[in-house]
Amino acid sequence: MIEWQPLILTFKLALVTTVLLLIIAIPLSYWLAYSKSKVKPIIETLVSMPLVLPPTVLGFYLLIAFSPSNTIGSWLNDYLDLQLIFSFHGLVFASIIYSLPFMVQPLQSGFSNISSSIIEASYVLGKTKTKTLFKVLLPNMKSSILTGIVLAFAHTIGEFGVVLMIGGNIPGETKVASIAIYDEVEALNYTMANTYSIILFAITFFILLLVYLINGGYIKPFKK
């Protein structure tokens, strides 16, 4: 019989990570789109590193950094009573870093594609930068926002290396669906591994299909 806890935990992780990523990525993407700072290429490189960096490398360094025997991990434990190693909080933190480019890059592209005349018109009408962001820019880049949300959500669902390194395999706490599939394969229980895999495949397929349908104009999710 299928154990639903890993699937529930997976989608909980993906949902929490996606919400936090959206909050983080909006100001970061805005800055990357319009900043002329000399450190911008460095920030863009750091944000994009998870795209090319092996997940186990990122997971290893997070494991070392947040270990209670290390300075950062010790400080988090002593002053914030927060343990990121082998905990759900640690999975969320690692997932935010690992899925960051999947949220930032679509939003950055959305900001960059907005005509400067629209922004200038907003300023002429007396709107502040904050009001322009929320009242003008974001409403004009709905497809980019949707793409970022879906890509970040789907990417978090499929994580393996990072969550294994930082979270381990604790049932009900850090054992997500990808870890459950690995366990079932290790136990030669291919039937259960196939069940988990089919569920994840079907869900991610329909999520991505929905994005293409919406961005292609086949579905209109927003009323004018």
PDB file of C-alpha atoms in Angstrom:
ATOM      1  CA  MET A   1       0.000   0.000   0.000  1.00  0.00           C
ATOM      2  CA  ILE A   2       1.313   3.417  -0.920  1.00  0.00           C
ATOM      3  CA  GLU A   3       2.611   5.657   1.857  1.00  0.00           C
ATOM      4  CA  TRP A   4       1.268   9.167   1.249  1.00  0.00           C
ATOM      5  CA  GLN A   5       3.438  11.000   3.785  1.00  0.00           C
ATOM      6  CA  PRO A   6       6.425  11.497   1.410  1.00  0.00           C
ATOM      7  CA  LEU A   7       4.138  12.937  -1.282  1.00  0.00           C
ATOM      8  CA  ILE A   8       2.371  15.248   1.188  1.00  0.00           C
ATOM      9  CA  LEU A   9       5.727  16.417   2.540  1.00  0.00           C
ATOM     10  CA  THR A  10       7.019  16.985  -0.998  1.00  0.00           C
ATOM     11  CA  PHE A  11       4.157  19.270  -1.972  1.00  0.00           C
ATOM     12  CA  LYS A  12       4.287  21.050   1.377  1.00  0.00           C
ATOM     13  CA  LEU A  13       7.986  21.737   0.781  1.00  0.00           C
ATOM     14  CA  ALA A  14       7.332  22.878  -2.788  1.00  0.00           C
ATOM     15  CA  LEU A  15       4.513  25.209  -1.699  1.00  0.00           C
ATOM     16  CA  VAL A  16       6.430  26.827   1.173  1.00  0.00           C
ATOM     17  CA  THR A  17       9.567  27.182  -0.959  1.00  0.00           C
ATOM     18  CA  THR A  18       7.671  28.734  -3.880  1.00  0.00           C
ATOM     19  CA  VAL A  19       5.905  31.311  -1.677  1.00  0.00           C
ATOM     20  CA  LEU A  20       9.164  32.354  -0.010  1.00  0.00           C
ATOM     21  CA  LEU A  21      10.982  32.419  -3.341  1.00  0.00           C
ATOM     22  CA  LEU A  22       8.379  34.752  -4.828  1.00  0.00           C
ATOM     23  CA  ILE A  23       8.808  37.155  -1.911  1.00  0.00           C
ATOM     24  CA  ILE A  24      12.597  37.051  -2.257  1.00  0.00           C
ATOM     25  CA  ALA A  25      12.766  37.052  -6.066  1.00  0.00           C
ATOM     26  CA  ILE A  26      10.561  40.083  -6.778  1.00  0.00           C
ATOM     27  CA  PRO A  27      12.931  42.698  -5.263  1.00  0.00           C
ATOM     28  CA  LEU A  28      16.029  40.750  -6.349  1.00  0.00           C
ATOM     29  CA  SER A  29      14.823  40.408  -9.948  1.00  0.00           C
ATOM     30  CA  TYR A  30      13.805  44.080 -10.018  1.00  0.00           C
ATOM     31  CA  TRP A  31      17.298  45.085  -8.926  1.00  0.00           C
ATOM     32  CA  LEU A  32      18.982  42.766 -11.431  1.00  0.00           C
ATOM     33  CA  ALA A  33      16.799  44.054 -14.269  1.00  0.00           C
ATOM     34  CA  TYR A  34      17.433  47.749 -13.704  1.00  0.00           C
ATOM     35  CA  SER A  35      20.672  48.028 -11.728  1.00  0.00           C
ATOM     36  CA  LYS A  36      23.875  49.252 -13.339  1.00  0.00           C
ATOM     37  CA  SER A  37      26.021  48.283 -10.370  1.00  0.00           C
ATOM     38  CA  LYS A  38      29.449  46.803 -11.013  1.00  0.00           C
ATOM     39  CA  VAL A  39      28.645  43.879  -8.711  1.00  0.00           C
ATOM     40  CA  LYS A  40      25.573  42.916 -10.763  1.00  0.00           C
ATOM     41  CA  PRO A  41      27.425  40.248 -12.843  1.00  0.00           C
ATOM     42  CA  ILE A  42      28.687  38.660  -9.632  1.00  0.00           C
ATOM     43  CA  ILE A  43      25.181  38.525  -8.124  1.00  0.00           C
ATOM     44  CA  GLU A  44      23.763  37.109 -11.367  1.00  0.00           C
ATOM     45  CA  THR A  45      26.468  34.457 -11.379  1.00  0.00           C
ATOM     46  CA  LEU A  46      25.778  33.462  -7.774  1.00  0.00           C
ATOM     47  CA  VAL A  47      22.029  33.287  -8.417  1.00  0.00           C
ATOM     48  CA  SER A  48      22.573  31.110 -11.516  1.00  0.00           C
ATOM     49  CA  MET A  49      25.126  28.745  -9.951  1.00  0.00           C
ATOM     50  CA  PRO A  50      22.525  26.093  -8.972  1.00  0.00           C
ATOM     51  CA  LEU A  51      21.751  25.642 -12.679  1.00  0.00           C
ATOM     52  CA  VAL A  52      25.193  24.159 -13.338  1.00  0.00           C
ATOM     53  CA  LEU A  53      26.447  23.166  -9.891  1.00  0.00           C
ATOM     54  CA  PRO A  54      25.965  19.480  -8.957  1.00  0.00           C
ATOM     55  CA  PRO A  55      23.248  19.295  -6.257  1.00  0.00           C
ATOM     56  CA  THR A  56      25.483  17.202  -4.017  1.00  0.00           C
ATOM     57  CA  VAL A  57      28.125  19.959  -4.017  1.00  0.00           C
ATOM     58  CA  LEU A  58      25.604  22.546  -2.850  1.00  0.00           C
ATOM     59  CA  GLY A  59      24.154  20.087  -0.338  1.00  0.00           C
ATOM     60  CA  PHE A  60      27.599  19.224   1.013  1.00  0.00           C
ATOM     61  CA  TYR A  61      28.565  22.837   1.690  1.00  0.00           C
ATOM     62  CA  LEU A  62      25.205  23.569   3.293  1.00  0.00           C
ATOM     63  CA  LEU A  63      25.674  20.474   5.456  1.00  0.00           C
ATOM     64  CA  ILE A  64      29.087  21.711   6.568  1.00  0.00           C
ATOM     65  CA  ALA A  65      27.955  25.316   7.087  1.00  0.00           C
ATOM     66  CA  PHE A  66      24.922  24.474   9.221  1.00  0.00           C
ATOM     67  CA  SER A  67      26.474  21.662  11.217  1.00  0.00           C
ATOM     68  CA  PRO A  68      26.210  22.354  14.988  1.00  0.00           C
ATOM     69  CA  SER A  69      29.987  21.939  15.151  1.00  0.00           C
ATOM     70  CA  ASN A  70      30.469  24.877  12.770  1.00  0.00           C
ATOM     71  CA  THR A  71      30.240  28.569  13.619  1.00  0.00           C
ATOM     72  CA  ILE A  72      27.038  29.319  11.670  1.00  0.00           C
ATOM     73  CA  GLY A  73      25.263  26.168  12.788  1.00  0.00           C
ATOM     74  CA  SER A  74      26.319  26.698  16.387  1.00  0.00           C
ATOM     75  CA  TRP A  75      25.087  30.314  16.339  1.00  0.00           C
ATOM     76  CA  LEU A  76      21.716  29.278  14.890  1.00  0.00           C
ATOM     77  CA  ASN A  77      21.332  26.617  17.561  1.00  0.00           C
ATOM     78  CA  ASP A  78      22.438  28.774  20.492  1.00  0.00           C
ATOM     79  CA  TYR A  79      20.744  32.080  19.680  1.00  0.00           C
ATOM     80  CA  LEU A  80      17.793  31.205  17.452  1.00  0.00           C
ATOM     81  CA  ASP A  81      17.183  27.648  18.645  1.00  0.00           C
ATOM     82  CA  LEU A  82      17.132  26.670  14.958  1.00  0.00           C
ATOM     83  CA  GLN A  83      18.589  23.471  13.578  1.00  0.00           C
ATOM     84  CA  LEU A  84      18.754  23.341   9.789  1.00  0.00           C
ATOM     85  CA  ILE A  85      20.490  19.981   9.465  1.00  0.00           C
ATOM     86  CA  PHE A  86      18.099  17.032   9.155  1.00  0.00           C
ATOM     87  CA  SER A  87      14.984  19.167   9.589  1.00  0.00           C
ATOM     88  CA  PHE A  88      12.160  20.497   7.435  1.00  0.00           C
ATOM     89  CA  HIS A  89      13.435  24.043   7.960  1.00  0.00           C
ATOM     90  CA  GLY A  90      16.739  22.974   6.483  1.00  0.00           C
ATOM     91  CA  LEU A  91      14.988  21.483   3.463  1.00  0.00           C
ATOM     92  CA  VAL A  92      13.172  24.772   2.889  1.00  0.00           C
ATOM     93  CA  PHE A  93      16.383  26.808   3.138  1.00  0.00           C
ATOM     94  CA  ALA A  94      18.269  24.476   0.801  1.00  0.00           C
ATOM     95  CA  SER A  95      15.353  24.405  -1.657  1.00  0.00           C
ATOM     96  CA  ILE A  96      15.205  28.206  -1.763  1.00  0.00           C
ATOM     97  CA  ILE A  97      18.870  28.382  -2.758  1.00  0.00           C
ATOM     98  CA  TYR A  98      18.633  25.495  -5.223  1.00  0.00           C
ATOM     99  CA  SER A  99      15.470  26.737  -6.959  1.00  0.00           C
ATOM    100  CA  LEU A 100      16.292  30.465  -6.813  1.00  0.00           C
ATOM    101  CA  PRO A 101      17.307  30.853 -10.502  1.00  0.00           C
ATOM    102  CA  PHE A 102      14.081  29.194 -11.648  1.00  0.00           C
ATOM    103  CA  MET A 103      12.131  32.018 -10.037  1.00  0.00           C
ATOM    104  CA  VAL A 104      14.540  34.920 -10.526  1.00  0.00           C
ATOM    105  CA  GLN A 105      15.328  34.496 -14.215  1.00  0.00           C
ATOM    106  CA  PRO A 106      11.702  34.537 -15.521  1.00  0.00           C
ATOM    107  CA  LEU A 107      10.927  37.561 -13.327  1.00  0.00           C
ATOM    108  CA  GLN A 108      14.090  39.366 -14.388  1.00  0.00           C
ATOM    109  CA  SER A 109      13.180  38.745 -18.011  1.00  0.00           C
ATOM    110  CA  GLY A 110       9.664  40.029 -17.347  1.00  0.00           C
ATOM    111  CA  PHE A 111      10.959  43.260 -15.826  1.00  0.00           C
ATOM    112  CA  SER A 112      13.443  43.764 -18.678  1.00  0.00           C
ATOM    113  CA  ASN A 113      10.760  43.332 -21.350  1.00  0.00           C
ATOM    114  CA  ILE A 114       8.538  46.100 -19.991  1.00  0.00           C
ATOM    115  CA  SER A 115       8.846  49.277 -22.032  1.00  0.00           C
ATOM    116  CA  SER A 116      10.661  52.104 -20.281  1.00  0.00           C
ATOM    117  CA  SER A 117       7.971  54.510 -21.499  1.00  0.00           C
ATOM    118  CA  ILE A 118       5.421  52.769 -19.260  1.00  0.00           C
ATOM    119  CA  ILE A 119       7.671  53.242 -16.249  1.00  0.00           C
ATOM    120  CA  GLU A 120       8.363  56.875 -17.107  1.00  0.00           C
ATOM    121  CA  ALA A 121       4.644  57.534 -17.545  1.00  0.00           C
ATOM    122  CA  SER A 122       4.006  56.115 -14.088  1.00  0.00           C
ATOM    123  CA  TYR A 123       6.613  58.425 -12.571  1.00  0.00           C
ATOM    124  CA  VAL A 124       5.152  61.409 -14.429  1.00  0.00           C
ATOM    125  CA  LEU A 125       1.765  60.620 -12.900  1.00  0.00           C
ATOM    126  CA  GLY A 126       3.344  60.895  -9.478  1.00  0.00           C
ATOM    127  CA  LYS A 127       3.614  57.221  -8.538  1.00  0.00           C
ATOM    128  CA  THR A 128       6.523  56.166  -6.363  1.00  0.00           C
ATOM    129  CA  LYS A 129       8.869  53.322  -7.282  1.00  0.00           C
ATOM    130  CA  THR A 130       7.025  51.013  -4.910  1.00  0.00           C
ATOM    131  CA  LYS A 131       3.605  51.861  -6.370  1.00  0.00           C
ATOM    132  CA  THR A 132       5.005  51.557  -9.886  1.00  0.00           C
ATOM    133  CA  LEU A 133       6.316  48.101  -9.020  1.00  0.00           C
ATOM    134  CA  PHE A 134       3.031  46.772  -7.638  1.00  0.00           C
ATOM    135  CA  LYS A 135       0.540  48.768  -9.708  1.00  0.00           C
ATOM    136  CA  VAL A 136       2.293  48.903 -13.082  1.00  0.00           C
ATOM    137  CA  LEU A 137       5.183  46.465 -13.479  1.00  0.00           C
ATOM    138  CA  LEU A 138       3.903  43.286 -11.831  1.00  0.00           C
ATOM    139  CA  PRO A 139       0.447  43.422 -13.489  1.00  0.00           C
ATOM    140  CA  ASN A 140       2.186  43.667 -16.875  1.00  0.00           C
ATOM    141  CA  MET A 141       4.324  40.567 -16.374  1.00  0.00           C
ATOM    142  CA  LYS A 142       1.770  37.999 -15.232  1.00  0.00           C
ATOM    143  CA  SER A 143       3.047  35.309 -17.599  1.00  0.00           C
ATOM    144  CA  SER A 144       6.598  35.718 -16.255  1.00  0.00           C
ATOM    145  CA  ILE A 145       5.354  35.469 -12.683  1.00  0.00           C
ATOM    146  CA  LEU A 146       3.340  32.367 -13.510  1.00  0.00           C
ATOM    147  CA  THR A 147       6.321  30.777 -15.258  1.00  0.00           C
ATOM    148  CA  GLY A 148       8.585  31.484 -12.289  1.00  0.00           C
ATOM    149  CA  ILE A 149       6.082  30.072  -9.803  1.00  0.00           C
ATOM    150  CA  VAL A 150       5.509  26.874 -11.762  1.00  0.00           C
ATOM    151  CA  LEU A 151       9.178  26.263 -12.580  1.00  0.00           C
ATOM    152  CA  ALA A 152      10.216  26.797  -8.947  1.00  0.00           C
ATOM    153  CA  PHE A 153       7.397  24.564  -7.697  1.00  0.00           C
ATOM    154  CA  ALA A 154       8.111  21.776 -10.184  1.00  0.00           C
ATOM    155  CA  HIS A 155      11.864  21.981  -9.649  1.00  0.00           C
ATOM    156  CA  THR A 156      11.455  21.684  -5.881  1.00  0.00           C
ATOM    157  CA  ILE A 157       9.282  18.598  -6.335  1.00  0.00           C
ATOM    158  CA  GLY A 158      12.076  16.906  -8.276  1.00  0.00           C
ATOM    159  CA  GLU A 159      14.945  17.659  -5.885  1.00  0.00           C
ATOM    160  CA  PHE A 160      17.055  14.735  -4.715  1.00  0.00           C
ATOM    161  CA  GLY A 161      20.734  15.435  -4.110  1.00  0.00           C
ATOM    162  CA  VAL A 162      20.282  18.588  -2.056  1.00  0.00           C
ATOM    163  CA  VAL A 163      17.451  17.260   0.113  1.00  0.00           C
ATOM    164  CA  LEU A 164      19.322  14.010   0.715  1.00  0.00           C
ATOM    165  CA  MET A 165      22.469  15.800   1.858  1.00  0.00           C
ATOM    166  CA  ILE A 166      20.824  18.420   4.043  1.00  0.00           C
ATOM    167  CA  GLY A 167      17.768  16.493   5.255  1.00  0.00           C
ATOM    168  CA  GLY A 168      18.707  12.862   5.231  1.00  0.00           C
ATOM    169  CA  ASN A 169      15.893  10.328   5.301  1.00  0.00           C
ATOM    170  CA  ILE A 170      13.679  10.944   8.328  1.00  0.00           C
ATOM    171  CA  PRO A 171      10.081   9.690   7.837  1.00  0.00           C
ATOM    172  CA  GLY A 172       7.522  12.445   8.318  1.00  0.00           C
ATOM    173  CA  GLU A 173      10.238  15.111   8.613  1.00  0.00           C
ATOM    174  CA  THR A 174      12.611  15.049   5.636  1.00  0.00           C
ATOM    175  CA  LYS A 175      11.672  11.951   3.618  1.00  0.00           C
ATOM    176  CA  VAL A 176      10.246  13.489   0.454  1.00  0.00           C
ATOM    177  CA  ALA A 177       8.988  11.579  -2.586  1.00  0.00           C
ATOM    178  CA  SER A 178      12.321  11.515  -4.443  1.00  0.00           C
ATOM    179  CA  ILE A 179      13.967   9.941  -1.381  1.00  0.00           C
ATOM    180  CA  ALA A 180      11.094   7.472  -1.078  1.00  0.00           C
ATOM    181  CA  ILE A 181      11.618   6.401  -4.697  1.00  0.00           C
ATOM    182  CA  TYR A 182      15.325   5.880  -4.025  1.00  0.00           C
ATOM    183  CA  ASP A 183      14.515   3.784  -0.950  1.00  0.00           C
ATOM    184  CA  GLU A 184      12.086   1.600  -2.871  1.00  0.00           C
ATOM    185  CA  VAL A 185      14.599   1.017  -5.658  1.00  0.00           C
ATOM    186  CA  GLU A 186      17.259   0.140  -3.088  1.00  0.00           C
ATOM    187  CA  ALA A 187      14.816  -2.391  -1.602  1.00  0.00           C
ATOM    188  CA  LEU A 188      14.084  -3.748  -5.118  1.00  0.00           C
ATOM    189  CA  ASN A 189      10.449  -2.744  -4.649  1.00  0.00           C
ATOM    190  CA  TYR A 190      10.039  -1.492  -8.197  1.00  0.00           C
ATOM    191  CA  THR A 191       6.243  -1.558  -8.073  1.00  0.00           C
ATOM    192  CA  MET A 192       6.077   1.049  -5.310  1.00  0.00           C
ATOM    193  CA  ALA A 193       8.899   3.069  -6.886  1.00  0.00           C
ATOM    194  CA  ASN A 194       6.936   3.089 -10.111  1.00  0.00           C
ATOM    195  CA  THR A 195       3.786   4.250  -8.289  1.00  0.00           C
ATOM    196  CA  TYR A 196       5.591   7.221  -6.726  1.00  0.00           C
ATOM    197  CA  SER A 197       7.265   8.018 -10.048  1.00  0.00           C
ATOM    198  CA  ILE A 198       4.025   7.937 -12.036  1.00  0.00           C
ATOM    199  CA  ILE A 199       2.319  10.272  -9.557  1.00  0.00           C
ATOM    200  CA  LEU A 200       5.157  12.802  -9.707  1.00  0.00           C
ATOM    201  CA  PHE A 201       5.428  12.486 -13.493  1.00  0.00           C
ATOM    202  CA  ALA A 202       1.701  13.071 -13.994  1.00  0.00           C
ATOM    203  CA  ILE A 203       1.532  16.056 -11.646  1.00  0.00           C
ATOM    204  CA  THR A 204       4.602  17.818 -13.029  1.00  0.00           C
ATOM    205  CA  PHE A 205       3.463  17.122 -16.613  1.00  0.00           C
ATOM    206  CA  PHE A 206       0.074  18.742 -16.075  1.00  0.00           C
ATOM    207  CA  ILE A 207       1.605  21.674 -14.190  1.00  0.00           C
ATOM    208  CA  LEU A 208       3.993  22.434 -17.046  1.00  0.00           C
ATOM    209  CA  LEU A 209       1.277  21.835 -19.640  1.00  0.00           C
ATOM    210  CA  LEU A 210      -0.911  24.378 -17.867  1.00  0.00           C
ATOM    211  CA  VAL A 211       1.869  26.972 -18.093  1.00  0.00           C
ATOM    212  CA  TYR A 212       2.310  26.432 -21.826  1.00  0.00           C
ATOM    213  CA  LEU A 213      -1.440  26.615 -22.391  1.00  0.00           C
ATOM    214  CA  ILE A 214      -1.743  29.849 -20.422  1.00  0.00           C
ATOM    215  CA  ASN A 215       1.355  31.516 -21.907  1.00  0.00           C
ATOM    216  CA  GLY A 216       0.297  30.355 -25.376  1.00  0.00           C
ATOM    217  CA  GLY A 217      -3.052  32.067 -24.988  1.00  0.00           C
ATOM    218  CA  TYR A 218      -5.104  28.869 -24.975  1.00  0.00           C
ATOM    219  CA  ILE A 219      -6.305  29.583 -21.431  1.00  0.00           C
ATOM    220  CA  LYS A 220      -7.059  33.032 -20.024  1.00  0.00           C
ATOM    221  CA  PRO A 221      -6.586  32.837 -16.252  1.00  0.00           C
ATOM    222  CA  PHE A 222      -6.840  36.565 -15.640  1.00  0.00           C
ATOM    223  CA  LYS A 223      -9.890  38.687 -16.244  1.00  0.00           C
ATOM    224  CA  LYS A 224      -9.354  42.053 -17.816  1.00  0.00           C
TER     225      LYS A 224
END
